[in-house]
CSV table of C-alpha atoms in Angstrom, one decimal:
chain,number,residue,atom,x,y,z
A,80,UNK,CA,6.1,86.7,-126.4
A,81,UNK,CA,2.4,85.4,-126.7
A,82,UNK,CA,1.4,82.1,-126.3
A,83,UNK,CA,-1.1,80.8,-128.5
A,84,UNK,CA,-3.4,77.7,-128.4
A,85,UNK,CA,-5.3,76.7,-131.7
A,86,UNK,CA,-7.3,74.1,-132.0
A,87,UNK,CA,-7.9,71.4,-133.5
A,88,UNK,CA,-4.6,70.2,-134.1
A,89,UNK,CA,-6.2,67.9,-137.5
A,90,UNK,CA,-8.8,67.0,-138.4
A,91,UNK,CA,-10.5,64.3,-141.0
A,92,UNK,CA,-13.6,66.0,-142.4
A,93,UNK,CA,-16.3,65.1,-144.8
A,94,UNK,CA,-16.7,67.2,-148.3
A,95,UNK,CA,-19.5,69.6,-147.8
A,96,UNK,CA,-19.1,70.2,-144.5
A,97,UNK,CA,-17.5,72.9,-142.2
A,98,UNK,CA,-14.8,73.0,-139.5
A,99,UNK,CA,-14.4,75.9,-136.8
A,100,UNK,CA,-11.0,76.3,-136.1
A,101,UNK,CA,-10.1,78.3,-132.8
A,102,UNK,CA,-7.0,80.4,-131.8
A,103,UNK,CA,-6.4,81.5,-128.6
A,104,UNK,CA,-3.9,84.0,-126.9
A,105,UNK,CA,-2.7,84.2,-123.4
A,106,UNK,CA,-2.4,88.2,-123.5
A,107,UNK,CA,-4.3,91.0,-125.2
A,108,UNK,CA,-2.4,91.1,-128.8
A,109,UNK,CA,-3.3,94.2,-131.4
A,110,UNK,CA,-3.2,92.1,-134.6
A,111,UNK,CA,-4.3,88.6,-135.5
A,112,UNK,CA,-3.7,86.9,-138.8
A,113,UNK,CA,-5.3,83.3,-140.2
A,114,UNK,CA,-2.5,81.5,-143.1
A,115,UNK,CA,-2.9,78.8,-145.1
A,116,UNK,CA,-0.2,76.4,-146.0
A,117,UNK,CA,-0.8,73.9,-148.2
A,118,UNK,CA,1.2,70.8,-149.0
A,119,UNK,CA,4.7,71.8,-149.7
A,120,UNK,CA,4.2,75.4,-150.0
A,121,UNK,CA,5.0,78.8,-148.3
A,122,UNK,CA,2.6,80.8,-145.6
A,123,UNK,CA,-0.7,82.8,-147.9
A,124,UNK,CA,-2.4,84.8,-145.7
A,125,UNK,CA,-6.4,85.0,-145.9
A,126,UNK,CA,-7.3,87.5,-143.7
A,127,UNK,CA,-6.6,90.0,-140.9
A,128,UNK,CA,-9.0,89.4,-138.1
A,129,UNK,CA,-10.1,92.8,-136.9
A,130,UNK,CA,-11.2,93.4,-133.1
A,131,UNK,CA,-15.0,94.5,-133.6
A,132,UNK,CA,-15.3,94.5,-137.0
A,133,UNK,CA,-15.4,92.8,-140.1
A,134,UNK,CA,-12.1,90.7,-141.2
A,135,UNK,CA,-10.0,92.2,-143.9
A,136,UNK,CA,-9.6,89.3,-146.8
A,137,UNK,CA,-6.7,89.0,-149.2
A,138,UNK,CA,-7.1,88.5,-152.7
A,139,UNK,CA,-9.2,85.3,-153.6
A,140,UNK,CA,-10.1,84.5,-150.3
A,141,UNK,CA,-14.0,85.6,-149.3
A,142,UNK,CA,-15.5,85.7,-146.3
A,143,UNK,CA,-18.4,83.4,-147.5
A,144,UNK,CA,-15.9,80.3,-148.0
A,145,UNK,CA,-13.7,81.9,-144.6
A,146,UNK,CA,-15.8,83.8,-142.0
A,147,UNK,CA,-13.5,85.1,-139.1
A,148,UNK,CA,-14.6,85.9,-135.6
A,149,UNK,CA,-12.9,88.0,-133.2
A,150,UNK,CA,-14.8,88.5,-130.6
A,151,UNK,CA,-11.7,89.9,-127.9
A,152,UNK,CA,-8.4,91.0,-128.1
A,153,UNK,CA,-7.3,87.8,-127.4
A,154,UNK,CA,-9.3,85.1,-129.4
A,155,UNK,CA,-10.6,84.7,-133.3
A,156,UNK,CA,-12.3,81.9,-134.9
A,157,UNK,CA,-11.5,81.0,-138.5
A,158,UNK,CA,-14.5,79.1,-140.5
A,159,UNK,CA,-13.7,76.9,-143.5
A,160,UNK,CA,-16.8,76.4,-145.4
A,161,UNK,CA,-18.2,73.9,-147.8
A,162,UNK,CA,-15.3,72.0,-147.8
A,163,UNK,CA,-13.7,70.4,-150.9
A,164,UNK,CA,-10.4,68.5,-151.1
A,165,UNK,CA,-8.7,71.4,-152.5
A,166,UNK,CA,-9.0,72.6,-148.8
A,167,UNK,CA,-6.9,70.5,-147.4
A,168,UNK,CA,-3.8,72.4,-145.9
A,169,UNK,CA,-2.5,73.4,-142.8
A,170,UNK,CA,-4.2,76.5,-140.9
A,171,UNK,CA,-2.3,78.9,-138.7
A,172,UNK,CA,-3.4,81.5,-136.7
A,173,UNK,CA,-0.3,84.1,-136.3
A,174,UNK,CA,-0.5,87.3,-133.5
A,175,UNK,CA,1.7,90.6,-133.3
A,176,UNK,CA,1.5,94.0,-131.0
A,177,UNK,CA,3.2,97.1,-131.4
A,178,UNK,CA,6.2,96.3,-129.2
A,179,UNK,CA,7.0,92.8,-130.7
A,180,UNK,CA,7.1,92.3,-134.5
A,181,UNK,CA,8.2,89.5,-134.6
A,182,UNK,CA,4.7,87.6,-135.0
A,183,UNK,CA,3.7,84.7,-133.0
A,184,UNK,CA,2.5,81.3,-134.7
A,185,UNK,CA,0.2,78.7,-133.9
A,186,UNK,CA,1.1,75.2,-133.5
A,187,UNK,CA,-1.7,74.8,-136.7
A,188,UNK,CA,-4.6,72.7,-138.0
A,189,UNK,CA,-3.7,70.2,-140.7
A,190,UNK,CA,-7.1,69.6,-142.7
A,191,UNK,CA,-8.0,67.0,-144.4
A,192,UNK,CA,-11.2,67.0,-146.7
A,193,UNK,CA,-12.3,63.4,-148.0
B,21,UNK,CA,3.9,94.2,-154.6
B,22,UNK,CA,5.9,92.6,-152.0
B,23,UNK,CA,8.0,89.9,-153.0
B,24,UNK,CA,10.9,87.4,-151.7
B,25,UNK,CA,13.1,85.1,-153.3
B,26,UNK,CA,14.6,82.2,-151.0
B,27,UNK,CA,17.2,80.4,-152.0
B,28,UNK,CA,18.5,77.9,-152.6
B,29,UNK,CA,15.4,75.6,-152.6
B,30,UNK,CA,17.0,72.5,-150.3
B,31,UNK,CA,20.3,72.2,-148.9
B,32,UNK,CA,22.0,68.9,-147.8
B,33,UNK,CA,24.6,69.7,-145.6
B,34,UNK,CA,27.2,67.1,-143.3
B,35,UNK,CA,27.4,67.9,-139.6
B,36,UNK,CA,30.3,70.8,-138.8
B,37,UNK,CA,29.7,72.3,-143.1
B,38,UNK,CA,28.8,75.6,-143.0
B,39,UNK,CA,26.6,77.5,-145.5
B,40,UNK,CA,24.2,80.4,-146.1
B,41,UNK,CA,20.9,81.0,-147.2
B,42,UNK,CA,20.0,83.8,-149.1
B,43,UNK,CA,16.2,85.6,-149.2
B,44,UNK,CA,16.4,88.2,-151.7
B,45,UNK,CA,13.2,91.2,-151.5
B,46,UNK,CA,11.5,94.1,-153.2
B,47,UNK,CA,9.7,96.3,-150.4
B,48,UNK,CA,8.3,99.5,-150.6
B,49,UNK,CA,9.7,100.4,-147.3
B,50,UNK,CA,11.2,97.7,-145.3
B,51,UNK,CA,9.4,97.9,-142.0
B,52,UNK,CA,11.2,94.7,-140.7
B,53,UNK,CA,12.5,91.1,-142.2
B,54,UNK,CA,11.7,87.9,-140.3
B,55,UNK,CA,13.5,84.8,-140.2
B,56,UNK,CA,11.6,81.3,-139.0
B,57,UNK,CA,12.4,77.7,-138.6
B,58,UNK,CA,9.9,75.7,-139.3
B,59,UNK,CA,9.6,71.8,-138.1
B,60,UNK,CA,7.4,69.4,-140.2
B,61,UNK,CA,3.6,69.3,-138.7
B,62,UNK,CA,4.5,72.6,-136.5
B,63,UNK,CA,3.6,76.5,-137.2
B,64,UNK,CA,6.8,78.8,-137.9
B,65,UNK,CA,8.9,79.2,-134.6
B,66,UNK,CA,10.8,83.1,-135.0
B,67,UNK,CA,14.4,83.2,-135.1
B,68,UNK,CA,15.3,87.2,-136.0
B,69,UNK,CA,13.6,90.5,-136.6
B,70,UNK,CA,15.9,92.8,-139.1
B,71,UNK,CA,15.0,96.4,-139.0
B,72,UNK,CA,17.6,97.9,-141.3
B,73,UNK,CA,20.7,97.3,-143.5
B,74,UNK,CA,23.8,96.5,-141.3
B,75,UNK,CA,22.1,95.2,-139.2
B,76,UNK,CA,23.0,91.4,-137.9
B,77,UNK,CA,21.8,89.1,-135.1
B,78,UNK,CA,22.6,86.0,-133.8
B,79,UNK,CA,21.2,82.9,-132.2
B,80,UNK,CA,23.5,79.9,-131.2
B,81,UNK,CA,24.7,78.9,-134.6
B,82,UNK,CA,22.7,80.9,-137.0
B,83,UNK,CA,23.7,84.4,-138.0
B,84,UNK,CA,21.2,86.7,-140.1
B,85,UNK,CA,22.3,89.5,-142.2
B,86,UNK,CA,20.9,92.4,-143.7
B,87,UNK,CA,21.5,94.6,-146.8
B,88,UNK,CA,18.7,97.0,-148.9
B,89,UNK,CA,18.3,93.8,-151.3
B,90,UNK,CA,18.8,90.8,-149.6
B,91,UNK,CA,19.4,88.7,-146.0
B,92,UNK,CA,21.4,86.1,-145.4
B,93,UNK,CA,20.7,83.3,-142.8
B,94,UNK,CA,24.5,81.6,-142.1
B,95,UNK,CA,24.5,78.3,-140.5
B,96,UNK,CA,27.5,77.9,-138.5
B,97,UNK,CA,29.1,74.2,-137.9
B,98,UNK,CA,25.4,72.5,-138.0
B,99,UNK,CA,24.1,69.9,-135.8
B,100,UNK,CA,21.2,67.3,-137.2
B,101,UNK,CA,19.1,69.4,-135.0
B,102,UNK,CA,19.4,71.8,-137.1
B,103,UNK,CA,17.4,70.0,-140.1
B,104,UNK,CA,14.6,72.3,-140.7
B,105,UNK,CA,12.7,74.9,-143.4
B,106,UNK,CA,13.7,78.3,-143.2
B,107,UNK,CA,11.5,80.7,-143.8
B,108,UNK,CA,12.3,84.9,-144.7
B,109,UNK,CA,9.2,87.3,-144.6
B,110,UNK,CA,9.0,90.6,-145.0
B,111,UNK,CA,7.0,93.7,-143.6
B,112,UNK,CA,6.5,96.8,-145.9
B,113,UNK,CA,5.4,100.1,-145.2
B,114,UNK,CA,1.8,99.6,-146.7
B,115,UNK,CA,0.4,97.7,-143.8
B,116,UNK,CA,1.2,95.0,-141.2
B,117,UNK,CA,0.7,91.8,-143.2
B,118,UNK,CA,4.4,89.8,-144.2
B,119,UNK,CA,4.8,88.1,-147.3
B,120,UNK,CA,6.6,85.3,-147.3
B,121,UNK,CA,9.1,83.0,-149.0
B,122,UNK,CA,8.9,79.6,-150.5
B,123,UNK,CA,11.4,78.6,-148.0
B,124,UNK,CA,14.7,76.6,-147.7
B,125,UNK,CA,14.5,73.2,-146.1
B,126,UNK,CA,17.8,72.1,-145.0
B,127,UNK,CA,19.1,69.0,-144.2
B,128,UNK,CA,21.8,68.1,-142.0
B,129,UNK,CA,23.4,64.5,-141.9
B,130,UNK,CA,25.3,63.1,-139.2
């Protein structure tokens, strides 16, 4: 299965500001996902980062607060905007292809906004 | 909507107790349902794909289980390594997104 490398592992950021958070995969995958996980809760997805287009955003997530990149078939930036404490939560960058369902996770970011 | 149910929320288990945990669904269409471990601090690590009632796979001491409603993950004779959250997801026939469950976290004492 693909091995993917996100980055940063945490960070400690100021309110206001923004954090790029990287994922990158050691093969071409089809599909690339960003999640949030906040404190004691289950995987949300935000959106599907799309190869060469725009990302496709779940409900109550915007591209303005989470602009996605995707450059390749193998890498995709995730932006968290404007940051506010309620932001704090662990990122994850999750891939899948068409031969292996069973999707791939990042090691995540854990976010902290002060 | 998709939806899944885990339960039970935590489960404190002794070393060499066996139990299950169950993840109960609605799809429309199960594509696939995906079991997870996931270690404090770390992303999900994948356990099992189930494509289809009947089905069951197994991975040391875990066994998953499918029927049209539900999955059951059984624990087998636990080790303290086996201290984790357990995750279920599923994968309808809409698109290629999961959905997800709250999770179990289990606890295994020595």
């Amino acid at each position: 299965s693909a091995v993917i490398s996100q980055k940063p592992s945490r960070d400690i950021c100021q309110r206001g500001t923004s954090l790029t958070i990287q994922c990158q995969v050691d093969s071409q995958v089809t599909m690339m996902f960003w999640y949030r996980q906040q404190p004691g809760q289950s995987l949300t997805l935000i959106a599907t980062a799309n190869q060469g287009s725009e990302a496709t955003y779940e409900s109550g997530f915007v591209i303005d607060k989470f602009p996605i990149s995707r450059p390749n078939l193998t890498f995709s930036t995730l932006t968290v905007s404007n940051m506010s404490p309620e932001d704090s939560s662990i990122y994850l960058c999750s891939v899948g292809t068409e031969a292996n369902y069973g999707y791939t996770f990042g090691s995540g970011t854990r976010l902290t906004v002060v | 909507e998709d939806q899944v149910t885990q339960s039970p929320e935590a489960l404190r288990l002794q070393e060499g107790e066996s139990s299950s945990l169950n993840c109960s669904y609605t799809v429309s269409g199960l594509r696939g349902l995906f079991w997870y471990r996931q270690d404090p601090g770390k992303g999900p690590e994948f356990l099992f794909t189930l494509y289809s009632a009947g089905e069951e796979k197994e991975k040391e001491r875990l066994k998953a289980t499918l029927t049209k409603k539900e999955s059951f993950l059984h624990i087998t004779a636990p080790k303290p390594e086996d201290s984790a959250t357990y995750l279920c997801a599923v994968w309808g026939r809409n698109d290629y997104k999961l959905s997800f469950g709250a999770g179990t976290t289990v606890t295994v004492r020595a």
